[in-house]
Structure formats: structure tokens, C-alpha cells
Amino acid sequence: MDDGSTGGTYTLLLDLPEAVDVVVGALGTHRFPAGAYAYTGSALGSGGFTRVDRHRRVAAGDHDVRHWHIDYLAGHPDTTLVDVVTSPGVDAECAIARRLPAGPVDGFGASDCDCRSHLAVGGSIDGLRATVEAAHRKN
């Protein structure tokens, strides 16, 4: 069983039942339409997938420090973290993000690369989960 220290690439699946305006740090205030969201990130440092545990705590309201763009959306009280898809030992954050539908905010989660965004929005949670799983399998 993976203790989380392996690390790799992950995608958070989030549900937002109603449109909300969220201040996303230096990116400013943005409108997020209701729908299913997928945020792709990397957990390649010494803590590995423990970063996902931090995202879970933010989403649950148990951790209120906002460090990454996703903290602002995941930490919004109307957002629910539904699932996480991981690719242990794989460094494919940008490749996976590029395989997913476009997101509503350019630069979201992509301040250290040339991707348009690492946040995707589209369809239902189940449909987006299938797209995310397929994107992870290609690595």
C-alpha cells in the first residue's frame, strides 16, 4: 500500500453546484460556473502525495491557509472535493492538464509552466472522471 510518500501526478475532482465568484490570490476575482472541475498538480517533492491530504483538509475546512490557486476554489464552502486520481511515480502534470477540457481561468495552477491552465471544467463528475482517468492512463 502506498503511504503517500511516493509522489507523482494527481487530479482533484471537484463539484460546484452553483456559480460562485472566488478571489484566487494574485489572479484576482473570477466567476466559476456551476459544474464539475478537475485540477491537475504534481506531488514530486519529499512529501509525495501528502500534498493531496492537505488539499483534502482545505476542502473540508480544516485548514484555512491559502497557498496555491486550487486552495481558493477547493476551500470555498460551496465546493466539494469528490475524488482524486493519481499516477504514482509519474511526472506528467502538464501533459495530463493539456488532455482535459479548458478551464474558466487562464493561468490557474500554471504559474510555473506555459500551460493555459491546470483547471478543467466540464460535464458531470462521472463524465469528467472518465476523461481524467483516460488522461492519466496515457502516461
C-alpha positions as YAML, in Angstrom:
chain: A
units: angstrom
residues:
- id: 1
  name: MET
  ca: [0.00, 0.00, 0.00]
- id: 2
  name: ASP
  ca: [1.26, 3.48, -0.87]
- id: 3
  name: ASP
  ca: [1.91, 5.62, 2.20]
- id: 4
  name: GLY
  ca: [1.73, 8.77, 0.09]
- id: 5
  name: SER
  ca: [5.46, 9.42, 0.07]
- id: 6
  name: THR
  ca: [5.97, 8.07, -3.47]
- id: 7
  name: GLY
  ca: [4.55, 11.11, -5.17]
- id: 8
  name: GLY
  ca: [3.64, 11.64, -8.76]
- id: 9
  name: THR
  ca: [0.83, 13.44, -10.57]
- id: 10
  name: TYR
  ca: [-2.69, 13.87, -9.23]
- id: 11
  name: THR
  ca: [-6.00, 15.31, -10.35]
- id: 12
  name: LEU
  ca: [-8.61, 16.53, -7.87]
- id: 13
  name: LEU
  ca: [-12.23, 16.15, -8.94]
- id: 14
  name: LEU
  ca: [-14.42, 18.91, -7.52]
- id: 15
  name: ASP
  ca: [-18.13, 19.61, -7.67]
- id: 16
  name: LEU
  ca: [-19.54, 23.13, -7.60]
- id: 17
  name: PRO
  ca: [-23.37, 23.04, -7.57]
- id: 18
  name: GLU
  ca: [-23.86, 26.79, -8.09]
- id: 19
  name: ALA
  ca: [-21.83, 29.51, -9.78]
- id: 20
  name: VAL
  ca: [-19.62, 31.50, -7.40]
- id: 21
  name: ASP
  ca: [-17.19, 34.39, -7.50]
- id: 22
  name: VAL
  ca: [-13.86, 33.49, -5.89]
- id: 23
  name: VAL
  ca: [-10.81, 35.63, -5.21]
- id: 24
  name: VAL
  ca: [-7.91, 33.47, -6.44]
- id: 25
  name: GLY
  ca: [-4.88, 35.13, -4.88]
- id: 26
  name: ALA
  ca: [-2.89, 37.23, -7.35]
- id: 27
  name: LEU
  ca: [-5.16, 36.08, -10.21]
- id: 28
  name: GLY
  ca: [-7.95, 38.22, -8.72]
- id: 29
  name: THR
  ca: [-11.68, 37.58, -8.60]
- id: 30
  name: HIS
  ca: [-13.12, 35.11, -11.10]
- id: 31
  name: ARG
  ca: [-16.56, 33.66, -11.80]
- id: 32
  name: PHE
  ca: [-16.68, 29.88, -11.60]
- id: 33
  name: PRO
  ca: [-19.79, 28.44, -13.27]
- id: 34
  name: ALA
  ca: [-21.58, 25.54, -11.65]
- id: 35
  name: GLY
  ca: [-20.20, 22.18, -12.74]
- id: 36
  name: ALA
  ca: [-17.54, 19.54, -12.39]
- id: 37
  name: TYR
  ca: [-13.91, 20.64, -12.14]
- id: 38
  name: ALA
  ca: [-10.59, 18.82, -12.42]
- id: 39
  name: TYR
  ca: [-7.38, 20.33, -11.07]
- id: 40
  name: THR
  ca: [-4.11, 18.63, -12.02]
- id: 41
  name: GLY
  ca: [-0.98, 19.06, -9.93]
- id: 42
  name: SER
  ca: [2.26, 17.38, -9.05]
- id: 43
  name: ALA
  ca: [3.42, 15.92, -5.77]
- id: 44
  name: LEU
  ca: [7.01, 15.09, -6.59]
- id: 45
  name: GLY
  ca: [8.72, 16.56, -3.54]
- id: 46
  name: SER
  ca: [9.78, 14.77, -0.39]
- id: 47
  name: GLY
  ca: [6.22, 14.65, 0.97]
- id: 48
  name: GLY
  ca: [4.81, 12.98, -2.12]
- id: 49
  name: PHE
  ca: [1.06, 12.55, -2.14]
- id: 50
  name: THR
  ca: [0.75, 14.03, 1.35]
- id: 51
  name: ARG
  ca: [0.05, 17.23, -0.63]
- id: 52
  name: VAL
  ca: [-3.28, 15.64, -1.57]
- id: 53
  name: ASP
  ca: [-4.03, 15.21, 2.15]
- id: 54
  name: ARG
  ca: [-3.50, 18.96, 2.55]
- id: 55
  name: HIS
  ca: [-5.95, 19.63, -0.31]
- id: 56
  name: ARG
  ca: [-8.47, 17.38, 1.47]
- id: 57
  name: ARG
  ca: [-8.06, 19.37, 4.71]
- id: 58
  name: VAL
  ca: [-8.54, 22.68, 2.86]
- id: 59
  name: ALA
  ca: [-11.66, 21.34, 1.12]
- id: 60
  name: ALA
  ca: [-13.04, 20.08, 4.43]
- id: 61
  name: GLY
  ca: [-12.50, 23.47, 6.07]
- id: 62
  name: ASP
  ca: [-9.89, 22.05, 8.45]
- id: 63
  name: HIS
  ca: [-7.02, 24.12, 7.02]
- id: 64
  name: ASP
  ca: [-7.53, 27.74, 6.04]
- id: 65
  name: VAL
  ca: [-4.11, 28.74, 4.70]
- id: 66
  name: ARG
  ca: [-4.34, 29.58, 1.00]
- id: 67
  name: HIS
  ca: [-1.03, 28.92, -0.75]
- id: 68
  name: TRP
  ca: [-1.89, 27.54, -4.21]
- id: 69
  name: HIS
  ca: [-4.59, 28.67, -6.64]
- id: 70
  name: ILE
  ca: [-6.57, 25.50, -6.01]
- id: 71
  name: ASP
  ca: [-6.80, 26.33, -2.30]
- id: 72
  name: TYR
  ca: [-9.14, 29.21, -3.11]
- id: 73
  name: LEU
  ca: [-11.59, 27.11, -5.13]
- id: 74
  name: ALA
  ca: [-11.34, 23.90, -3.08]
- id: 75
  name: GLY
  ca: [-11.65, 25.89, 0.14]
- id: 76
  name: HIS
  ca: [-14.81, 27.68, -0.96]
- id: 77
  name: PRO
  ca: [-17.74, 26.44, 1.18]
- id: 78
  name: ASP
  ca: [-19.83, 25.53, -1.89]
- id: 79
  name: THR
  ca: [-17.10, 23.32, -3.41]
- id: 80
  name: THR
  ca: [-16.92, 19.59, -2.67]
- id: 81
  name: LEU
  ca: [-13.79, 17.50, -3.26]
- id: 82
  name: VAL
  ca: [-15.31, 14.34, -4.72]
- id: 83
  name: ASP
  ca: [-12.34, 12.18, -5.70]
- id: 84
  name: VAL
  ca: [-8.63, 12.12, -6.53]
- id: 85
  name: VAL
  ca: [-6.99, 10.29, -9.44]
- id: 86
  name: THR
  ca: [-3.27, 9.63, -9.08]
- id: 87
  name: SER
  ca: [-0.38, 8.42, -11.21]
- id: 88
  name: PRO
  ca: [2.33, 7.37, -8.72]
- id: 89
  name: GLY
  ca: [5.90, 7.93, -9.84]
- id: 90
  name: VAL
  ca: [4.80, 9.85, -12.94]
- id: 91
  name: ASP
  ca: [5.80, 13.44, -13.75]
- id: 92
  name: ALA
  ca: [3.01, 14.32, -16.20]
- id: 93
  name: GLU
  ca: [1.23, 17.32, -14.69]
- id: 94
  name: CYS
  ca: [1.29, 19.42, -17.87]
- id: 95
  name: ALA
  ca: [0.64, 16.52, -20.25]
- id: 96
  name: ILE
  ca: [-2.46, 15.49, -18.29]
- id: 97
  name: ALA
  ca: [-3.73, 19.07, -17.87]
- id: 98
  name: ARG
  ca: [-3.46, 19.59, -21.64]
- id: 99
  name: ARG
  ca: [-5.62, 16.50, -22.31]
- id: 100
  name: LEU
  ca: [-8.51, 17.90, -20.27]
- id: 101
  name: PRO
  ca: [-11.19, 20.44, -21.23]
- id: 102
  name: ALA
  ca: [-10.40, 24.14, -20.92]
- id: 103
  name: GLY
  ca: [-10.95, 25.84, -17.60]
- id: 104
  name: PRO
  ca: [-12.53, 29.19, -16.82]
- id: 105
  name: VAL
  ca: [-9.34, 30.90, -15.55]
- id: 106
  name: ASP
  ca: [-6.17, 31.27, -17.62]
- id: 107
  name: GLY
  ca: [-3.01, 30.70, -15.57]
- id: 108
  name: PHE
  ca: [-4.82, 28.75, -12.83]
- id: 109
  name: GLY
  ca: [-2.25, 26.39, -11.32]
- id: 110
  name: ALA
  ca: [0.09, 27.08, -14.23]
- id: 111
  name: SER
  ca: [2.26, 29.93, -13.00]
- id: 112
  name: ASP
  ca: [5.43, 27.83, -13.35]
- id: 113
  name: CYS
  ca: [4.82, 26.46, -16.87]
- id: 114
  name: ASP
  ca: [3.46, 27.54, -20.24]
- id: 115
  name: CYS
  ca: [0.12, 25.72, -19.96]
- id: 116
  name: ARG
  ca: [-3.04, 27.76, -20.37]
- id: 117
  name: SER
  ca: [-4.45, 26.33, -17.12]
- id: 118
  name: HIS
  ca: [-4.31, 23.27, -14.88]
- id: 119
  name: LEU
  ca: [-8.02, 23.62, -14.03]
- id: 120
  name: ALA
  ca: [-10.59, 22.00, -16.30]
- id: 121
  name: VAL
  ca: [-14.36, 22.29, -16.21]
- id: 122
  name: GLY
  ca: [-16.90, 20.16, -17.98]
- id: 123
  name: GLY
  ca: [-19.96, 17.99, -17.81]
- id: 124
  name: SER
  ca: [-20.82, 15.75, -14.92]
- id: 125
  name: ILE
  ca: [-18.44, 14.46, -12.26]
- id: 126
  name: ASP
  ca: [-18.70, 10.94, -13.69]
- id: 127
  name: GLY
  ca: [-18.01, 12.11, -17.24]
- id: 128
  name: LEU
  ca: [-15.10, 14.29, -16.18]
- id: 129
  name: ARG
  ca: [-13.73, 11.45, -14.01]
- id: 130
  name: ALA
  ca: [-13.68, 9.16, -17.06]
- id: 131
  name: THR
  ca: [-11.81, 11.83, -19.06]
- id: 132
  name: VAL
  ca: [-9.31, 12.35, -16.22]
- id: 133
  name: GLU
  ca: [-8.72, 8.60, -15.80]
- id: 134
  name: ALA
  ca: [-8.09, 8.25, -19.53]
- id: 135
  name: ALA
  ca: [-5.65, 11.19, -19.44]
- id: 136
  name: HIS
  ca: [-3.74, 9.55, -16.57]
- id: 137
  name: ARG
  ca: [-3.62, 6.16, -18.36]
- id: 138
  name: LYS
  ca: [-1.80, 7.68, -21.34]
- id: 139
  name: ASN
  ca: [1.35, 8.04, -19.23]
...
